Coordinates of C-alpha atoms and ligand atoms in Angstrom, one line a residue:
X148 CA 25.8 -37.0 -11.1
X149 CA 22.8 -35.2 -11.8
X150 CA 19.6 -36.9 -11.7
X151 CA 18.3 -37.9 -14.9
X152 CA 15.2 -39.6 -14.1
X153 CA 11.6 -39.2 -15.9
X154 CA 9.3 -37.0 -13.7
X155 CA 6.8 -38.5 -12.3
X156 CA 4.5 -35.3 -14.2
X157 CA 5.6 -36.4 -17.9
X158 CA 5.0 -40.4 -16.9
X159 CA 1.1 -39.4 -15.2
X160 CA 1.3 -37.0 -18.6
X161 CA 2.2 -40.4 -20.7
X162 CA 0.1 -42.8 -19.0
X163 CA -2.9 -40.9 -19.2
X164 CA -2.8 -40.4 -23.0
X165 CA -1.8 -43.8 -23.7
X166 CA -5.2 -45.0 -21.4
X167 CA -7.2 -42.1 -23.5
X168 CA -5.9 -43.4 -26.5
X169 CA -6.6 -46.7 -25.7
X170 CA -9.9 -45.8 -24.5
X171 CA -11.5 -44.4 -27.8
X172 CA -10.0 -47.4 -29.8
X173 CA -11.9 -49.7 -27.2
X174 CA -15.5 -47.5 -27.0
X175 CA -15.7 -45.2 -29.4
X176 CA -18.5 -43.5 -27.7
X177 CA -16.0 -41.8 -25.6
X178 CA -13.9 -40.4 -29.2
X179 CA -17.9 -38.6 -29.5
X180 CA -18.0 -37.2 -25.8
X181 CA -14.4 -36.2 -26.3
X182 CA -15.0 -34.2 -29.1
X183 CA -18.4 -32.7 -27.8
X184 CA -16.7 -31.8 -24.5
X185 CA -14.0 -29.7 -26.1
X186 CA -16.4 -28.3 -28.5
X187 CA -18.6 -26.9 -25.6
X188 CA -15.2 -25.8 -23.7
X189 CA -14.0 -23.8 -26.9
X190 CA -17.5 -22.3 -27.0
X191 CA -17.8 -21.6 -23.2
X192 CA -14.3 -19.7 -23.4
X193 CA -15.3 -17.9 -26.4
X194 CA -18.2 -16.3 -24.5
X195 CA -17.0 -15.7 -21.1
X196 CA -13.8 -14.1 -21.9
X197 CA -13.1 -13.4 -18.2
X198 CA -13.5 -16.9 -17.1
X199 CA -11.0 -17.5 -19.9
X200 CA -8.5 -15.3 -18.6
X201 CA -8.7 -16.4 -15.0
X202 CA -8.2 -19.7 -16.3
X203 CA -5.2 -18.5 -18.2
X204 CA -3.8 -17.3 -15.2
X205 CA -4.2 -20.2 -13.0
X206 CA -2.3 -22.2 -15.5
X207 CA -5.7 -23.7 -15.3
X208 CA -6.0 -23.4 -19.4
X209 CA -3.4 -25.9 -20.0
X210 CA -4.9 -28.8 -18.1
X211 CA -8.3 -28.5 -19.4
X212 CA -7.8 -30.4 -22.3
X213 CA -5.8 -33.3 -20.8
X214 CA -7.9 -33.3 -17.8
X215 CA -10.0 -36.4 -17.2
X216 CA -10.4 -39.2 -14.6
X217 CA -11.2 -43.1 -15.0
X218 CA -12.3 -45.7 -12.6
X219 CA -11.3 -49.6 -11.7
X220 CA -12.3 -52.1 -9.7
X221 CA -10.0 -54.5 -8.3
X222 CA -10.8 -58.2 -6.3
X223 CA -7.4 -58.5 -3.4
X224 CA -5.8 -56.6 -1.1
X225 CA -2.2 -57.9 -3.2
X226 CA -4.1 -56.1 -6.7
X227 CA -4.9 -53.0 -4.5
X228 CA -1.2 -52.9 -2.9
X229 CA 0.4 -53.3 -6.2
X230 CA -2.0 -50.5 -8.2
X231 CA -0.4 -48.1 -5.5
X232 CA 2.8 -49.1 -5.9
X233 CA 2.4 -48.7 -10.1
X234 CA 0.7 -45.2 -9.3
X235 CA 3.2 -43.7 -6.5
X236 CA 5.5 -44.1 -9.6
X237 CA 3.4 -41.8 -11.6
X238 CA 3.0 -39.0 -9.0
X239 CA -0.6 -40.3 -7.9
X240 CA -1.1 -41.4 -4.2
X241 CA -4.3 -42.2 -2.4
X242 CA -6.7 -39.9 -1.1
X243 CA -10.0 -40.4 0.5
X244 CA -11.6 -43.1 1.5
X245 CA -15.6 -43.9 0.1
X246 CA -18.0 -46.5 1.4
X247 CA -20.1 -47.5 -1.3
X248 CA -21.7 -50.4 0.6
X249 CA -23.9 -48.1 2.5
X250 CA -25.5 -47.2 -1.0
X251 CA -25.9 -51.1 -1.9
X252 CA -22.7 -51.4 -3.7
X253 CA -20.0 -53.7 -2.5
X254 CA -17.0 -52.2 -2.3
X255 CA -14.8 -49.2 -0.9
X256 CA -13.0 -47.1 -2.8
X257 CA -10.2 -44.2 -2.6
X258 CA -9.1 -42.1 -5.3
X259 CA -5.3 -42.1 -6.4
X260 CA -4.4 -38.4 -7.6
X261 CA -1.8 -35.9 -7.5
X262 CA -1.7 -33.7 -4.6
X263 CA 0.5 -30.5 -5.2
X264 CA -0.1 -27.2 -6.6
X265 CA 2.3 -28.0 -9.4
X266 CA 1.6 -31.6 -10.5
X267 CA -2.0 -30.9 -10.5
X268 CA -1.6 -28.1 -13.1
X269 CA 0.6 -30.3 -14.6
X270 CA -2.3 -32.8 -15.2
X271 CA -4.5 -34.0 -12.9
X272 CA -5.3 -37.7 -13.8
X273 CA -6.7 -39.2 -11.1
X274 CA -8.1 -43.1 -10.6
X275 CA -11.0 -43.8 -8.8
X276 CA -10.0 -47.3 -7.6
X277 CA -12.3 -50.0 -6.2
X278 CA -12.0 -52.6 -3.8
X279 CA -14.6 -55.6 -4.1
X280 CA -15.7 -56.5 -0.4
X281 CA -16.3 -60.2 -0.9
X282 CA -17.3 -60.6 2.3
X283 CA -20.3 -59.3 1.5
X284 CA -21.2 -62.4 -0.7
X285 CA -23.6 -63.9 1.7
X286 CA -23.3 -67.4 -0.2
X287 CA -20.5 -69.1 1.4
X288 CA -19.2 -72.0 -1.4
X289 CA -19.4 -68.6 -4.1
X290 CA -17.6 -66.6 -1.7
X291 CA -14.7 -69.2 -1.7
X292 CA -15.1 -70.2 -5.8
X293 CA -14.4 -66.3 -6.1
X294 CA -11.8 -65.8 -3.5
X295 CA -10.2 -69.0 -5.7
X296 CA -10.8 -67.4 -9.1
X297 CA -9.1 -64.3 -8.0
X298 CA -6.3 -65.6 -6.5
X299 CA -5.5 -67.2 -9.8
X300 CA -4.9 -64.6 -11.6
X301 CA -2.1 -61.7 -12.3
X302 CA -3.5 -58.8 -13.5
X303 CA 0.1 -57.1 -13.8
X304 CA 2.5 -57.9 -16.6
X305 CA 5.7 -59.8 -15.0
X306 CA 7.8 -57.2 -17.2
X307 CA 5.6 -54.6 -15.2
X308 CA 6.6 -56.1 -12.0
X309 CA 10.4 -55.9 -12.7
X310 CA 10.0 -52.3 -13.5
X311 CA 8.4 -51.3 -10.1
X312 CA 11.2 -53.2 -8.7
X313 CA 13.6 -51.3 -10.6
X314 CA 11.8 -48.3 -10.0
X315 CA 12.0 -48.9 -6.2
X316 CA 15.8 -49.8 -6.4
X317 CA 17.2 -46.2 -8.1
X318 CA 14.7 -44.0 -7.2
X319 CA 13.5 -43.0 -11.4
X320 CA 13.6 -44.4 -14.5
X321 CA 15.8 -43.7 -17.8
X322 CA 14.0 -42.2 -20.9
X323 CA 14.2 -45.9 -22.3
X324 CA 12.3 -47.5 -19.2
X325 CA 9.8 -45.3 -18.6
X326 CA 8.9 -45.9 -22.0
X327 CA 8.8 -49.3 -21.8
X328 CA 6.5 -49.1 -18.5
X329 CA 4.0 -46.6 -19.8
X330 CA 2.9 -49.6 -22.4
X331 CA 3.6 -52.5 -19.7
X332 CA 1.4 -50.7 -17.2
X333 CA -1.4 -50.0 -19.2
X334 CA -1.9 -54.0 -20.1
X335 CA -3.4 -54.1 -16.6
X336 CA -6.5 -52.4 -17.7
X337 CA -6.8 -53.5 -21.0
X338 CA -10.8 -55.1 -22.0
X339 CA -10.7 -58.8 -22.4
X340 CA -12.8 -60.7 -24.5
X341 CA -12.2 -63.6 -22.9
X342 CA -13.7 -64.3 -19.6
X343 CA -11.6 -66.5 -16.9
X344 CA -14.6 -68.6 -15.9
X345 CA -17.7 -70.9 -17.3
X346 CA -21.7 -69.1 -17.9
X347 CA -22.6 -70.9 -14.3
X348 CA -19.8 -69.8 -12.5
X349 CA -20.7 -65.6 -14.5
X350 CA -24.1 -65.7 -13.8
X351 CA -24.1 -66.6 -10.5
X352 CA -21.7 -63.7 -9.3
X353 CA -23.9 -62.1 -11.7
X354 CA -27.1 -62.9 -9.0
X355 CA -25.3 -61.7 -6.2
X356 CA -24.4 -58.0 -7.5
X357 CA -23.2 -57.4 -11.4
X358 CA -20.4 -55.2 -10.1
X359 CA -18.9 -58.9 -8.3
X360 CA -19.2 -60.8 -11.9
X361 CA -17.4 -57.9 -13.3
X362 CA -14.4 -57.9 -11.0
X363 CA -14.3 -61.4 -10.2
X364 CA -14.7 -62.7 -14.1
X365 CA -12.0 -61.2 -16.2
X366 CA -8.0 -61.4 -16.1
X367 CA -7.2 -57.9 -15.5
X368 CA -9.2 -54.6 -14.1
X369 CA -10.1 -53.1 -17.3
X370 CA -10.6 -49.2 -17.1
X371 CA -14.4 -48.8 -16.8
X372 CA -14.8 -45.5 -17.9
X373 CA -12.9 -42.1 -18.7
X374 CA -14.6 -38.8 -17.9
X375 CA -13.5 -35.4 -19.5
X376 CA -14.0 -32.2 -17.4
X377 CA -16.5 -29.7 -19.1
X378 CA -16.9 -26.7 -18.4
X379 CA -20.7 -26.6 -19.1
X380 CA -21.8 -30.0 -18.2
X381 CA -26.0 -28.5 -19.0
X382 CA -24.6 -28.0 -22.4
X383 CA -22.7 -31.3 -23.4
X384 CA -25.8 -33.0 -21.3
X385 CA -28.3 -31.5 -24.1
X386 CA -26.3 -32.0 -26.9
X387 CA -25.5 -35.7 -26.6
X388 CA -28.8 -37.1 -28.0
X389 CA -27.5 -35.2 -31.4
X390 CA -24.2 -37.0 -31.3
X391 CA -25.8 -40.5 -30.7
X392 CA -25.1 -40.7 -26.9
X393 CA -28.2 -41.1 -24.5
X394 CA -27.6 -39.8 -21.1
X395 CA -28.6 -41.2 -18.1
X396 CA -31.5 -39.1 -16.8
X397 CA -30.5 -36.6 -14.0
X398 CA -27.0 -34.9 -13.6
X399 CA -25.7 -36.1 -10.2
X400 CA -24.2 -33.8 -7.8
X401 CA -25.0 -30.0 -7.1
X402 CA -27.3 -27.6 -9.1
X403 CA -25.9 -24.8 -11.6
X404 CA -24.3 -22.1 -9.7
X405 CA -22.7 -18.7 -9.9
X406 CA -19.5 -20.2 -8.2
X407 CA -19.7 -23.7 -9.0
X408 CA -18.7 -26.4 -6.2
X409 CA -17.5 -29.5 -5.5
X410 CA -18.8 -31.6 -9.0
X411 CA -21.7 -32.7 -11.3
X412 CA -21.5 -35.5 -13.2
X413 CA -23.4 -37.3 -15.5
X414 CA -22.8 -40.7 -17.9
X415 CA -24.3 -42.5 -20.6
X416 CA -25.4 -46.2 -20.2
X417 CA -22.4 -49.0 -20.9
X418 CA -23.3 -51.4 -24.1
X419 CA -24.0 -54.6 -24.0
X420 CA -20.4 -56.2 -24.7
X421 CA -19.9 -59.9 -26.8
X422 CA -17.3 -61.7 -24.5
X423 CA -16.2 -65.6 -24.9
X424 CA -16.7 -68.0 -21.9
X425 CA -15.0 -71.0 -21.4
X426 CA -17.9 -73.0 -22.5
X427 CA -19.8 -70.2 -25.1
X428 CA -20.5 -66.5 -25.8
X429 CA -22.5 -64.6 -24.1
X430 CA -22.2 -60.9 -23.0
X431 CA -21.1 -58.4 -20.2
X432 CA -22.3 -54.8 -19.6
X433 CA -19.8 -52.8 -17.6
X434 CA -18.0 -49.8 -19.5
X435 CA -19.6 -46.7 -19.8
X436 CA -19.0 -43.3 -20.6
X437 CA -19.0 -39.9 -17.9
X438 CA -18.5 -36.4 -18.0
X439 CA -18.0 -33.9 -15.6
X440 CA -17.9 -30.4 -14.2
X441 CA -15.8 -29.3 -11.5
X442 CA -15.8 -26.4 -9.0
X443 CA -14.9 -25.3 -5.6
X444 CA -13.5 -27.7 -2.8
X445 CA -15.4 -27.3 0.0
X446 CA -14.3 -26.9 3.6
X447 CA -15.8 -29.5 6.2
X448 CA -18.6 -26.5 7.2
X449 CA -19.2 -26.5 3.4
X450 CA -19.1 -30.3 2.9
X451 CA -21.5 -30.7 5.9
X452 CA -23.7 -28.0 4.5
X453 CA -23.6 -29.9 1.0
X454 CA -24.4 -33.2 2.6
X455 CA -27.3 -31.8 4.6
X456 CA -28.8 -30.0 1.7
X457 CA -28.2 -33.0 -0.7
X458 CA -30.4 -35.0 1.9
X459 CA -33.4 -32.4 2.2
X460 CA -33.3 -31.9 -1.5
X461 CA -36.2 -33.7 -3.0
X462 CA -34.7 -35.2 -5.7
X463 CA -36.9 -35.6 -9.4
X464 CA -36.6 -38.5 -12.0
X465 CA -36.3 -36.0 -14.6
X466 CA -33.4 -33.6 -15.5
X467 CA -35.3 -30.1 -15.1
X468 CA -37.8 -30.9 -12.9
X469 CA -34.4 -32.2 -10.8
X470 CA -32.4 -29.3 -11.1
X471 CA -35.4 -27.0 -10.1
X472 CA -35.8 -29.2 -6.7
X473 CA -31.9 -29.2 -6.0
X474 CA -31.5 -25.2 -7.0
X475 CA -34.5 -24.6 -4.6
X476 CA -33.3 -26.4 -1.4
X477 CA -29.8 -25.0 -2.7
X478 CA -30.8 -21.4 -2.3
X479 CA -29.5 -22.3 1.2
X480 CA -25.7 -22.7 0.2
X481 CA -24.4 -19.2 -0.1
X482 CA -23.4 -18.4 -3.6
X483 CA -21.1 -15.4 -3.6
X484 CA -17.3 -15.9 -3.2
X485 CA -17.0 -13.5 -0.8
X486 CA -19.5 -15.1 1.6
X487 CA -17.7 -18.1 0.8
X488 CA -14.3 -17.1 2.0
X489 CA -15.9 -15.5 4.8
X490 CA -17.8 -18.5 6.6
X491 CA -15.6 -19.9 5.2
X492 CA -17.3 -22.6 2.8
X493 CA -14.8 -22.9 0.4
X494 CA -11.1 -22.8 -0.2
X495 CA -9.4 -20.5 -2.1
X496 CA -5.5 -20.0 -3.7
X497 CA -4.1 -17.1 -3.4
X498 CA -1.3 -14.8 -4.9
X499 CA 0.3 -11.7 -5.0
X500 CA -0.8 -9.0 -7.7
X501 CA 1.5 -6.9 -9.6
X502 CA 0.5 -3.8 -6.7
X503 CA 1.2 -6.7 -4.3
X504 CA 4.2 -7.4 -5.7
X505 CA 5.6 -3.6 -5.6
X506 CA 4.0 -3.4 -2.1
X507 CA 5.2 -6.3 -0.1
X508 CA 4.9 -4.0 3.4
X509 CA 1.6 -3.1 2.9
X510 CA 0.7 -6.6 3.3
X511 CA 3.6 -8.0 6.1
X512 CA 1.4 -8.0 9.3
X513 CA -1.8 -7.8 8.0
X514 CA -4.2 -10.5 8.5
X515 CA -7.7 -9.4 6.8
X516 CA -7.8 -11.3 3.6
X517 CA -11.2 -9.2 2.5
X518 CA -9.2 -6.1 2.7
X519 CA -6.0 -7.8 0.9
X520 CA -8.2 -8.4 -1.6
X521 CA -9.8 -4.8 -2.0
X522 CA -7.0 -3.3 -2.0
X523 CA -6.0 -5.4 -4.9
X524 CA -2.6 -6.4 -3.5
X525 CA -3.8 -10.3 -3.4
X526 CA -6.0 -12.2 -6.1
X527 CA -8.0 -14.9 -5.1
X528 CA -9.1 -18.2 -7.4
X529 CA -11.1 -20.6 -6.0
X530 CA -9.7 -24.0 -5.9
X531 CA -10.6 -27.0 -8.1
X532 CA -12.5 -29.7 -6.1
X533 CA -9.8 -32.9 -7.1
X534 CA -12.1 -35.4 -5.3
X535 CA -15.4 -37.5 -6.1
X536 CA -18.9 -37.8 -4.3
X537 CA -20.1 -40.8 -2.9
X538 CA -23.4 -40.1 -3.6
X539 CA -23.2 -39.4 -7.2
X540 CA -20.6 -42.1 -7.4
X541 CA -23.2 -44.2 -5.6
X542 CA -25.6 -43.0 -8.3
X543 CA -22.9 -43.9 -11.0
X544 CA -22.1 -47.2 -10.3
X545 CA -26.5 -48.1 -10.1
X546 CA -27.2 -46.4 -13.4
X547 CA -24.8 -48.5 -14.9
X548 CA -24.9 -51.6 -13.5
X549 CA -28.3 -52.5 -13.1
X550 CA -30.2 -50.6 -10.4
X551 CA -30.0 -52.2 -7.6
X552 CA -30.3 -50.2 -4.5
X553 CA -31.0 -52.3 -1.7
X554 CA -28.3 -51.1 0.9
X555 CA -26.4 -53.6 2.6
X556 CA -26.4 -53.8 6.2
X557 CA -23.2 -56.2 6.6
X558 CA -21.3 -52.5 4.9
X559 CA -20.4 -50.9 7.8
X560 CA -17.1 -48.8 6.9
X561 CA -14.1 -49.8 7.3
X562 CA -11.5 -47.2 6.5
X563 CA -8.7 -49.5 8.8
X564 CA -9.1 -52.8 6.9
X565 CA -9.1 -50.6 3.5
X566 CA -6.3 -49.1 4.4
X567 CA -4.5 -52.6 5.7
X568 CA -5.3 -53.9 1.9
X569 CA -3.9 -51.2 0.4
X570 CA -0.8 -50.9 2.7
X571 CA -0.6 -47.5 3.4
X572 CA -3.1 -44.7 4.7
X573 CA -4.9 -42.6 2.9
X574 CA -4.5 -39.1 2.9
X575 CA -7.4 -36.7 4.0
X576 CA -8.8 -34.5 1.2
X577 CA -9.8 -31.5 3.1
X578 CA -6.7 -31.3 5.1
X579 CA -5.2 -31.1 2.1
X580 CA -6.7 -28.1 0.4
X581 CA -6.7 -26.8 3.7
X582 CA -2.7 -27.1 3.4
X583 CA -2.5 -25.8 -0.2
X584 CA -4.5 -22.2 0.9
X585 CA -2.3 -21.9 3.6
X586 CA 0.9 -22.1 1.7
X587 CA -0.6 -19.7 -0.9
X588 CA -1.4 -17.1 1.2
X589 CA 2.4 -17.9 2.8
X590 CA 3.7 -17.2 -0.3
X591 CA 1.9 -13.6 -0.4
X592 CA 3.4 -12.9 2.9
X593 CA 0.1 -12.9 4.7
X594 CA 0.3 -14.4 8.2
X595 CA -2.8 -16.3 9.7
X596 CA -4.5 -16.9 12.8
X597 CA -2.9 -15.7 15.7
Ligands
OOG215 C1 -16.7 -45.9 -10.2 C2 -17.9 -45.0 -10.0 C3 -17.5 -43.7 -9.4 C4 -17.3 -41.3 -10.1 O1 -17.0 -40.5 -11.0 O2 -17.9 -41.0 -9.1 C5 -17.0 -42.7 -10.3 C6 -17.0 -47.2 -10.9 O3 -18.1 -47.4 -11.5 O4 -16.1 -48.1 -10.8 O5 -16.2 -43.0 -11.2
NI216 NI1 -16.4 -41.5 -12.8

């Protein structure tokens, strides 16, 4: 019998509306940035009709306006096992591993995303996903209360526990069940008004580092914030005063370029929510709103080379005087896609033009790309950096939360024990673009190395 099983594209598709949806019913701050963001794409596309049509091409287009990412935070190793096990369903799987503790922030963190050409295109939802390190709560008896408090609680729905199951029995879900788990799943990362402990037990995990109260303090891992992909993040950042929405003050990540790379991003500041404690009200400030502009992945000489420059940069407390610093130490990253392919920097995906096409031997057994590419038998598009920064997440998280930026020196990284928590490894980002260029220029029939 033929398989008739959901893809795991249409339930990532589902889920991700349904958390959007969801999302602008909970903070209707992010229904404004919504709207603003695809205001500022239509306009961007309406002036750069090249860009436009690259993006066209690229089946690029079509994921623009689905595109966004979210964030959680979870408490265990069992929560962290289980999220991967909900999102393999859904076509994402862990990459990368961030260590946040080195920035003062206690946890480590991967990303759980799709990774091929196609399911990317499809839609790219990706979770950045937390894990609380509460060994870094130095105060023993609290350490334990929250390891207890955490222990206690399910943040999956039993129904959604069965499904997974079920899932992992047939290999797919029916239309009817992958219905039902869209709904079931997303309960995990619904807001709760209602806390799971008393004011003493909050503000003390509050003392030790907010981001610990807001993990440790609630029955399930609501979604902190959803983050649209702009194509003009200088724009949207301008025009949210005049929709209400007050950025935080510098855009995080790289300076405006020609070719853009790797990611900017930049949020407004979360409210000040009402939630009920056992004994009273009170409130909680956690959710927040991001967007984001995303360019080209960068190899591990380009990554290096963004790292180092990052560091030199001086960095200002205010947006332009910011950018000018960053654009001036940045003068150093090359900014020509040429010179980018050629160090190489960045990675690209390539494919055959119509010449190309009608002229397979003209490119069977030759290896210079440059000349592929002047001849017009092969196009190159540079490829979307799918992956976050710890820096700017670093950034993120303090703007947010209370800054708080006294780094911890218990935080050394620890990739293994993440990875023993979550149960599997996680994947390495660069190897992985490096994979997807290769198989493009496969695909043209242009060998490599050798
Ligand atoms: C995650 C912060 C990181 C980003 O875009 O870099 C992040 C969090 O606050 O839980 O979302
Ligand atoms: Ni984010």
């Amino acid at each position: 019998m033929k398989s008739l099983w959901v893809s795991a594209d249409s339930l990532r598709d589902g889920f991700a509306s349904a958390m959007s949806q969801m999302y602008q019913q909970e903070v209707p701050q992010y229904g404004t940035l919504l709207h603003l963001v695809s205001e500022v794409n239509a306009e961007v596309l309406a002036q750069d009709p090249a860009l436009k049509q690259q993006l066209e091409r690229d089946n690029e287009l079509s994921r623009l306006s689905v595109e966004r990412h979210g964030a959680i935070r979870v408490g265990t190793a069992a929560e962290l096992s289980m999220l991967r096990q909900v999102f393999a369903i859904m076509g994402m799987y862990p990459v990368g591993y961030y260590d946040l503790s080195q920035a003062g922030v206690p946890v480590h963190s991967t990303a759980f995303r799709p990774i091929e050409d196609r399911a990317l295109n499809a839609n790219p939802f990706r979770l950045f996903t937390s894990l609380l390190r509460l060994e870094l709560i130095d105060d023993l008896a609290l350490r334990q209360q929250a390891t207890e408090i955490l222990a206690a609680r399910d943040i999956f729905t039993p129904r959604c526990r069965e499904l997974v199951r079920l899932h992992q029995q047939q290999g797919g879900f029916s239309a009817q069940q992958a219905e039902e788990f869209i709904p079931q799943a997303l309960e995990t990362f619904r807001w709760h008004q209602q806390t799971t402990v008393d004011q003493a037990t909050y503000q003390a995990l509050l003392a030790q580092h907010r981001l610990i109260a807001d993990v440790v303090c609630f029955p399930g891992c609501h979604i902190n914030h959803l983050t649209p992909r702009t194509l003009d993040i200088d724009r949207v950042q301008a025009l949210m005063p005049q929709s209400g929405i007050t950025p935080k003050a510098i855009i995080e990540g790289p300076p405006r370029r020609t070719v853009p790379i790797l990611l900017r991003q930049t949020s407004f500041k979360a409210l000040d929510e009402p939630v009920r404690f056992r004994d009273g009200l009170g409130t909680h400030t956690a959710r927040f709103g991001e967007i984001e502009q995303r360019g080209i992945a960068l190899t591990a000489k380009g990554r290096a080379l963004y790292d180092r420059l990052l560091l030199e940069s001086e960095t200002g407390t205010e947006n332009d005087a910011h950018q000018q610093k960053l654009a001036a130490t940045f003068a150093a990253f090359p900014d020509d896609a040429r010179v980018l392919r050629e160090q190489p920097l960045a990675w690209f995906t390539y494919r055959l033009s119509e010449k190309g096409r009608a002229n397979p031997a003209q490119i069977a057994g030759q290896q210079n790309i440059e000349r592929l590419l002047e001849e017009g038998l092969i196009i190159a598009t540079p490829m979307i950096y799918e992956d976050f920064l710890p820096v700017s997440a670093a950034g993120i998280f303090q703007s947010n939360l209370g800054s708080e930026a006294k780094p911890r020196s218990q935080g050394h990284s620890s990739r293994a024990e993440f990875e023993q928590a979550l149960g599997a490894a996680v994947s390495d980002e660069i190897a992985l673009y490096g994979q997807r260029q290769q198989a493009s220029l496969a695909r043209c029939g242009v060998k490599q190395g050798g």
